[in-house]
PDB file of C-alpha atoms in Angstrom:
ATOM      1  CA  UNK A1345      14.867 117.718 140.292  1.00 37.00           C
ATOM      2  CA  UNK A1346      15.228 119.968 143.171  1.00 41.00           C
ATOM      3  CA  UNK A1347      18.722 120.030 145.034  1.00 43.00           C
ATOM      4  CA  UNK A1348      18.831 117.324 147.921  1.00 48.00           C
ATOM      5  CA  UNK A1349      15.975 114.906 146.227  1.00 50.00           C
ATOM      6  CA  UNK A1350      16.242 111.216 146.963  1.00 49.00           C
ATOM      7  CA  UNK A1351      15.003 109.550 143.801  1.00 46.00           C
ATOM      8  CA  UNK A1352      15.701 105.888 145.215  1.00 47.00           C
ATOM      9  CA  UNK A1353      13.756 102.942 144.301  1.00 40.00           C
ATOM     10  CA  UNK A1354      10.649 104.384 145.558  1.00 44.00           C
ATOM     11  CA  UNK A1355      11.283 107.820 145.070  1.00 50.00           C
ATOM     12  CA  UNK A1356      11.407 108.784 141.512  1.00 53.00           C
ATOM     13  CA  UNK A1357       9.300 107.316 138.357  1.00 54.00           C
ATOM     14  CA  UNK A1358      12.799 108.342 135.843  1.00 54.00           C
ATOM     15  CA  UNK A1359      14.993 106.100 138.241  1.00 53.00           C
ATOM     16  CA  UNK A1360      12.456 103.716 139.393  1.00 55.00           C
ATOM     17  CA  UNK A1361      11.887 103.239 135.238  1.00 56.00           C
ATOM     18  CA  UNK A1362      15.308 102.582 134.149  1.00 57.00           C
ATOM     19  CA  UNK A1363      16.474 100.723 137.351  1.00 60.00           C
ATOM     20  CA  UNK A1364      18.874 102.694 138.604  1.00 67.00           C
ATOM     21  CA  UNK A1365      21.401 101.599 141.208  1.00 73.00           C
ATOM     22  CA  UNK A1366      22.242 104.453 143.367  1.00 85.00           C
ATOM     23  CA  UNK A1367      20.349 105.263 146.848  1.00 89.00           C
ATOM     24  CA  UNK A1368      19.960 109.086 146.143  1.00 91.00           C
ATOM     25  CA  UNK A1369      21.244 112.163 143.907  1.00 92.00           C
ATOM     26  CA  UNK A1370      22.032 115.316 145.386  1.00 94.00           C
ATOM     27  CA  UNK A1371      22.657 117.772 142.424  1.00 93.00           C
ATOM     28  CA  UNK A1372      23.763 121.392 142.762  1.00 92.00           C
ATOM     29  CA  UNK A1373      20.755 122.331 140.498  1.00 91.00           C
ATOM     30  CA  UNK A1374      20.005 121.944 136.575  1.00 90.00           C
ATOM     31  CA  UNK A1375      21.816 121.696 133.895  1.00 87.00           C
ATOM     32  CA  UNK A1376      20.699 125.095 132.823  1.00 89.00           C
ATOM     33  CA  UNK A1377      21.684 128.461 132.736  1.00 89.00           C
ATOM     34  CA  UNK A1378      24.307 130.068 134.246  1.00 90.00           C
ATOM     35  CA  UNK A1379      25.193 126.894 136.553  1.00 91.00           C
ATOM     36  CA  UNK A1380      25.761 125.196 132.712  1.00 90.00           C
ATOM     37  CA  UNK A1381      27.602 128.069 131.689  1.00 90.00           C
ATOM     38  CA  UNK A1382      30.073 127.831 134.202  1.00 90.00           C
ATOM     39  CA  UNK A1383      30.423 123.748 133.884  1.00 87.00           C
ATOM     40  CA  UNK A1384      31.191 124.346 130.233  1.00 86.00           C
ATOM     41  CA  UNK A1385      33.486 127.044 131.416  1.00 87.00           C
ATOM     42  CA  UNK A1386      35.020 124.875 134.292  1.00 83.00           C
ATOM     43  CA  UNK A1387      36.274 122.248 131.393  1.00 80.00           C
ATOM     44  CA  UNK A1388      37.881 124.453 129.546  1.00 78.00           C
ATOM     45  CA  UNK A1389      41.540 124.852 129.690  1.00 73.00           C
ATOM     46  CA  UNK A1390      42.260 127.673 132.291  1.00 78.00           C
ATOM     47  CA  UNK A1391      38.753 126.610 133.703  1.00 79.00           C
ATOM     48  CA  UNK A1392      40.453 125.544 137.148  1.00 81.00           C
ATOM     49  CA  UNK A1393      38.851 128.430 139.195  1.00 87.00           C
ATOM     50  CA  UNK A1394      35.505 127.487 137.370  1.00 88.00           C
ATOM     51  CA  UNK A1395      35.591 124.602 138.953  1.00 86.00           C
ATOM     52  CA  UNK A1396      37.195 125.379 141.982  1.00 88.00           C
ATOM     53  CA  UNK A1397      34.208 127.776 142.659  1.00 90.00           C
ATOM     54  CA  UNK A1398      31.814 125.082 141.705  1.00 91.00           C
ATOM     55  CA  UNK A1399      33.263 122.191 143.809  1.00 90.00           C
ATOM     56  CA  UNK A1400      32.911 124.653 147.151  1.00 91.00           C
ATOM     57  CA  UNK A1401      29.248 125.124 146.093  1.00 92.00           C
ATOM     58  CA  UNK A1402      28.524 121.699 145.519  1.00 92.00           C
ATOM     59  CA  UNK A1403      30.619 120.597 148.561  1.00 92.00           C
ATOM     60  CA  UNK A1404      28.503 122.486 150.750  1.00 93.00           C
ATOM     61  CA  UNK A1405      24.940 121.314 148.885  1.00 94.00           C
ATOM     62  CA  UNK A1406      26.315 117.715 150.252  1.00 93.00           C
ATOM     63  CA  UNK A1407      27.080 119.171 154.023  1.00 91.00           C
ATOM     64  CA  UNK A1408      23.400 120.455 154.029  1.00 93.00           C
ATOM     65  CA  UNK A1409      22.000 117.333 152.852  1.00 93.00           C
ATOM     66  CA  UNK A1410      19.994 115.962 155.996  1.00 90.00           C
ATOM     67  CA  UNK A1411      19.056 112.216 154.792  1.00 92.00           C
ATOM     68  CA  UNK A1412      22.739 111.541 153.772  1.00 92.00           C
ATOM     69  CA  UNK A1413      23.788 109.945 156.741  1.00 91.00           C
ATOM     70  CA  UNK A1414      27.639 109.031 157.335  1.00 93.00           C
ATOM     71  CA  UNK A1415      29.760 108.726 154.115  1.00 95.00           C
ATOM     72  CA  UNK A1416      33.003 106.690 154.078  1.00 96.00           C
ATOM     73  CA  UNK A1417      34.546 107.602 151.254  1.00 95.00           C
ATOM     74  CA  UNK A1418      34.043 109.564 148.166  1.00 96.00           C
ATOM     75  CA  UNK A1419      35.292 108.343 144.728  1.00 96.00           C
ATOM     76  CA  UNK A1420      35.052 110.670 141.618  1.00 96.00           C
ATOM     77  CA  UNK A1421      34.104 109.072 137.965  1.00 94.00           C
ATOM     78  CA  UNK A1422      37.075 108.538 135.682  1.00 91.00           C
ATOM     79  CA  UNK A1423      37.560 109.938 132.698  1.00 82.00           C
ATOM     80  CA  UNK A1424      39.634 108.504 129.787  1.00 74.00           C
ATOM     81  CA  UNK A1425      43.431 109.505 129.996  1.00 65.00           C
ATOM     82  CA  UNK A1426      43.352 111.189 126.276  1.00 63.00           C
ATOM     83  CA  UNK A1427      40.670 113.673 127.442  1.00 68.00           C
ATOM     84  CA  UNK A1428      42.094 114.175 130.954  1.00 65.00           C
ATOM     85  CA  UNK A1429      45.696 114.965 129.368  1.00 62.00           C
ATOM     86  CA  UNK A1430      43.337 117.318 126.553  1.00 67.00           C
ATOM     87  CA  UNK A1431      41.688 119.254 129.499  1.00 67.00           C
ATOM     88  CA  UNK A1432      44.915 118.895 132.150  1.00 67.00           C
ATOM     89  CA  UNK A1433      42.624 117.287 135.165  1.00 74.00           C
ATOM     90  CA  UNK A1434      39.204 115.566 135.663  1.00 83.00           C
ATOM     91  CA  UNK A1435      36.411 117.687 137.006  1.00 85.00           C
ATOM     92  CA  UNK A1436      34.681 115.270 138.942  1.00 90.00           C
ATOM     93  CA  UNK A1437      37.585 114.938 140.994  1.00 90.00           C
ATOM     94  CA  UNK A1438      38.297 118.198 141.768  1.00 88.00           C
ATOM     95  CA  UNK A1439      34.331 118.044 142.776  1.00 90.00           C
ATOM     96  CA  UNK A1440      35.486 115.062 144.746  1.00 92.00           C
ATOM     97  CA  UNK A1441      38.245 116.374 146.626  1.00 92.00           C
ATOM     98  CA  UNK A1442      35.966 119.514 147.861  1.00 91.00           C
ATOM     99  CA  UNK A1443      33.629 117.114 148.873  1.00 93.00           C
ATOM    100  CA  UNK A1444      35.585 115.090 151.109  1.00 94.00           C
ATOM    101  CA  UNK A1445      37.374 117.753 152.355  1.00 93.00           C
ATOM    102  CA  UNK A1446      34.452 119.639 153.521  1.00 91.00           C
ATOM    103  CA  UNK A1447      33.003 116.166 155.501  1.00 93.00           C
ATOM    104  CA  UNK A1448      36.563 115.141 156.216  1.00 95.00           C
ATOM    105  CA  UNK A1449      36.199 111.392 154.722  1.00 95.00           C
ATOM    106  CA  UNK A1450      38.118 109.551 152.538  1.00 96.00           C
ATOM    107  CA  UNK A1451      39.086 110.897 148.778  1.00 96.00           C
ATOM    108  CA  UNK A1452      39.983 107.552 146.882  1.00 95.00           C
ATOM    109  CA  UNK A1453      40.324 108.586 142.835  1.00 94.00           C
ATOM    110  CA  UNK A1454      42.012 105.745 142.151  1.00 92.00           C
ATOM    111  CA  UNK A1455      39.432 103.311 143.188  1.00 93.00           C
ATOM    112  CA  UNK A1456      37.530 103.325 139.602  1.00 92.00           C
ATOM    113  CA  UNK A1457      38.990 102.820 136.178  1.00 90.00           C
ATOM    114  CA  UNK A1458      37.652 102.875 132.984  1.00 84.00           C
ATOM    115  CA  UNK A1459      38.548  99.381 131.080  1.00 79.00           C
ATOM    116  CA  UNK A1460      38.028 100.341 127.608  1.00 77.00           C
ATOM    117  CA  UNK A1461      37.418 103.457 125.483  1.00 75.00           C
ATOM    118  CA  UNK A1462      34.263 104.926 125.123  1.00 69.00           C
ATOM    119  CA  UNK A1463      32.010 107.385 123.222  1.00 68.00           C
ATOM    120  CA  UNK A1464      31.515 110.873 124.942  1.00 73.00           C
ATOM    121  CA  UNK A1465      28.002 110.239 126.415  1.00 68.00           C
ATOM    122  CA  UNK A1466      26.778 113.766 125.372  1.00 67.00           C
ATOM    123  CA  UNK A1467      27.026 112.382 121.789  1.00 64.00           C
ATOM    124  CA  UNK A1468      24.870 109.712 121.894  1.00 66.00           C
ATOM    125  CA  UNK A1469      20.777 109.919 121.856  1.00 72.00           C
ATOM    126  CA  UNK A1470      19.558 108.617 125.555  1.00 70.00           C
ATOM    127  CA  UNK A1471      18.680 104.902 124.532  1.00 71.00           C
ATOM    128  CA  UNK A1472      22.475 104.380 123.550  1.00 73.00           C
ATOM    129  CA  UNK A1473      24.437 105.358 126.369  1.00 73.00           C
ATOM    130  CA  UNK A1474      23.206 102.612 128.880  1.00 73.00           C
ATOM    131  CA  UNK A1475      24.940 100.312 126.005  1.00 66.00           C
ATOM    132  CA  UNK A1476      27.984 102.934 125.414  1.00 64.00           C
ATOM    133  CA  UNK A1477      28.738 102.255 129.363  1.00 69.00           C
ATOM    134  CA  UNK A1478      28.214  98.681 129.616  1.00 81.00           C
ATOM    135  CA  UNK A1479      31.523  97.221 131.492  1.00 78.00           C
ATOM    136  CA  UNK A1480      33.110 100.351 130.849  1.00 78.00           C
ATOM    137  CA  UNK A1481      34.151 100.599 134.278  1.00 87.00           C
ATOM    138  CA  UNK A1482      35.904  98.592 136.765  1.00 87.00           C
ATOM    139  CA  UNK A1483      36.774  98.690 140.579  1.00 92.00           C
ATOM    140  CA  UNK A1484      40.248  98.399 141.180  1.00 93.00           C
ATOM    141  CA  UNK A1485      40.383  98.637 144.883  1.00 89.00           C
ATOM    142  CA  UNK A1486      37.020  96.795 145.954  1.00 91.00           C
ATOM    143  CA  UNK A1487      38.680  95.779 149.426  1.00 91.00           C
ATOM    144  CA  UNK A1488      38.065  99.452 149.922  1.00 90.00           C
ATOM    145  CA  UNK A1489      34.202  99.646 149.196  1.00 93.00           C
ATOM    146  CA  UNK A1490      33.425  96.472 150.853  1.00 93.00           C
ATOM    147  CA  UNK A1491      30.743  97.200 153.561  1.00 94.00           C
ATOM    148  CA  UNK A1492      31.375 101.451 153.003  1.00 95.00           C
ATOM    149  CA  UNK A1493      28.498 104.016 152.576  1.00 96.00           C
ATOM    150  CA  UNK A1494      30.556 105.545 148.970  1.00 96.00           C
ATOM    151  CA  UNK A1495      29.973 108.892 147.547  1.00 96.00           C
ATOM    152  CA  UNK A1496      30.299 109.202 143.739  1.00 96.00           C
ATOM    153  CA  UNK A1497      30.913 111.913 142.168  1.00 95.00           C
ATOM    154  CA  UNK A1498      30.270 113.765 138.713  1.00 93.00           C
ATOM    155  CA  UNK A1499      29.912 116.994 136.655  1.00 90.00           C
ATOM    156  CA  UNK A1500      26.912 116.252 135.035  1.00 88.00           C
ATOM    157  CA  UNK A1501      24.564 113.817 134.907  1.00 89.00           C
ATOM    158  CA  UNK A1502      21.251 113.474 132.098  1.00 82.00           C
ATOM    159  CA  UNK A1503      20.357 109.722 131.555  1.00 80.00           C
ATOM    160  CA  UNK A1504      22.128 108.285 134.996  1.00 85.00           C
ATOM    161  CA  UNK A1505      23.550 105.750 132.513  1.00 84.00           C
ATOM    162  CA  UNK A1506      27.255 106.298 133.328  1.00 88.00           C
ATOM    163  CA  UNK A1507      26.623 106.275 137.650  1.00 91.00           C
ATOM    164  CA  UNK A1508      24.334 103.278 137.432  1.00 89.00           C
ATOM    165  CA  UNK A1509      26.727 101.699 135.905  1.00 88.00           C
ATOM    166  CA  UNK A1510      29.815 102.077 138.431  1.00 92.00           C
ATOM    167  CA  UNK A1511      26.780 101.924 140.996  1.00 94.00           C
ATOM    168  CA  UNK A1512      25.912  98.225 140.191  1.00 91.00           C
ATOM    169  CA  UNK A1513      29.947  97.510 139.858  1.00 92.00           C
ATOM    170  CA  UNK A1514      30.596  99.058 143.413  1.00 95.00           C
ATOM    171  CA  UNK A1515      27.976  97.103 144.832  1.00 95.00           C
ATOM    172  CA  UNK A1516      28.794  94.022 143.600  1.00 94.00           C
ATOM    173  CA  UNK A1517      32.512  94.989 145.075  1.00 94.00           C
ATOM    174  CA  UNK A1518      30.930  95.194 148.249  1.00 94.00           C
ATOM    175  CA  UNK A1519      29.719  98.656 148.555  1.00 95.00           C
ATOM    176  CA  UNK A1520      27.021  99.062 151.185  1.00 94.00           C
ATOM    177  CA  UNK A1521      25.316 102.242 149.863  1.00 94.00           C
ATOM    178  CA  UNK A1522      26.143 104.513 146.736  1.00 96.00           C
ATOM    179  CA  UNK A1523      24.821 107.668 146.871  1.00 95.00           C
ATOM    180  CA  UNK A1524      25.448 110.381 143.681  1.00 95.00           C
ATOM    181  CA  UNK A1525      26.614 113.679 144.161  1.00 95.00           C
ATOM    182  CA  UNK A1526      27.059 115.968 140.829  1.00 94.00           C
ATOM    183  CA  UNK A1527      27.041 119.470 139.892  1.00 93.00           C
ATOM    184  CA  UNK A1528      24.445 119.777 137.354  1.00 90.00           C
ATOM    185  CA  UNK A1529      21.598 117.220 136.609  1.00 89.00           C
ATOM    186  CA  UNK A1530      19.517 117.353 133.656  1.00 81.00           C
ATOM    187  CA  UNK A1531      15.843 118.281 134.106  1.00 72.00           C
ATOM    188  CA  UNK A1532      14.018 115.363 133.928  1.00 57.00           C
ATOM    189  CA  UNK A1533      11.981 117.019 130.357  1.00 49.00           C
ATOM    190  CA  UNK A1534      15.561 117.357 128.474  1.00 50.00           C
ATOM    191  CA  UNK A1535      16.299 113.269 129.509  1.00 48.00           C
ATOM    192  CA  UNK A1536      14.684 111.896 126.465  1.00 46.00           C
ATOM    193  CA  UNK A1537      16.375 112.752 123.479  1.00 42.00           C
TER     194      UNK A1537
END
């Protein structure tokens, strides 16, 4: 999928297929060569500069983005406390905090939390994380997203399981638009397996 692609409703036979929630997806680039190197590298411990580095790139990849309109806020996807006290911080929002930075808007990385433990989603084959997700995830601060454009953001996405997910809760907190921002996206011939 190249960088800036809106693969809304209309846009994209992958999304339009599995119903996805979100309005667009603007990834850095593929999950693929040296960009994966460094996201591998980035969540390692001492990785911090990794994914400092990264963040600035993908911070400005959003900037450039003409059809993204005004954002209100961006919120970054949670991870579970074991692994974020494992790794020492959550990449998606250090990814976040560039990003809002860079189009001075609201960071929020409180607003999401994840309401029960899950299985790493690069574990499971493709047809099981849509399940693996289901009301894993719940807005704590909805009065925030109510009527908001939102920007959500992630390291890596391959099946769009985990961001439709907190896509369809944000909207139904309110949210006016949800549009995906993430480092790396699978090509669409590894989403399959």
């Amino acid at each position: 999928m190249p960088p800036g692609h809106v693969p809304g409703a209309d846009g994209c036979d992958f999304c339009r297929q599995r119903r996805l929630k979100w309005e667009g997806v603007i990834p850095l680039g593929d999950h693929a060569g040296l960009l994966q190197h460094a996201i591998i590298a980035a969540k390692q411990a001492g990785g911090a500069p990794v994914c400092a580095a990264v963040a600035d790139l993908l911070a400005d990849q959003v900037a450039a983005t003409e059809w993204l309109g005004p954002i209100d806020l961006v919120v970054p996807v949670p991870i579970y406390w074991m692994r974020k006290i494992r790794r020492g911080f959550n990449p998606a929002q250090r990814l976040g905090e560039a990003i809002a930075k860079r189009l001075n808007v609201k960071f929020r990385p409180q607003a999401l939390k994840i309401s029960r433990r899950m299985r790493k989603q690069s574990e499971l084959r493709i047809t099981a994380r849509r399940a693996n997700v289901r009301d894993g995830f719940r807005v704590k601060t909805p009065h925030l997203l109510a009527g908001r454009s939102v920007l959500l953001v992630d390291d890596v996405m391959t099946s769009g399981a985990t961001a439709s997910e907190i896509t369809s809760k944000m909207r139904k907190s309110g949210a006016d638009r949800v549009i995906v921002a993430v480092a790396a996206r699978a090509p669409l011939g590894e989403t399959g397996n």
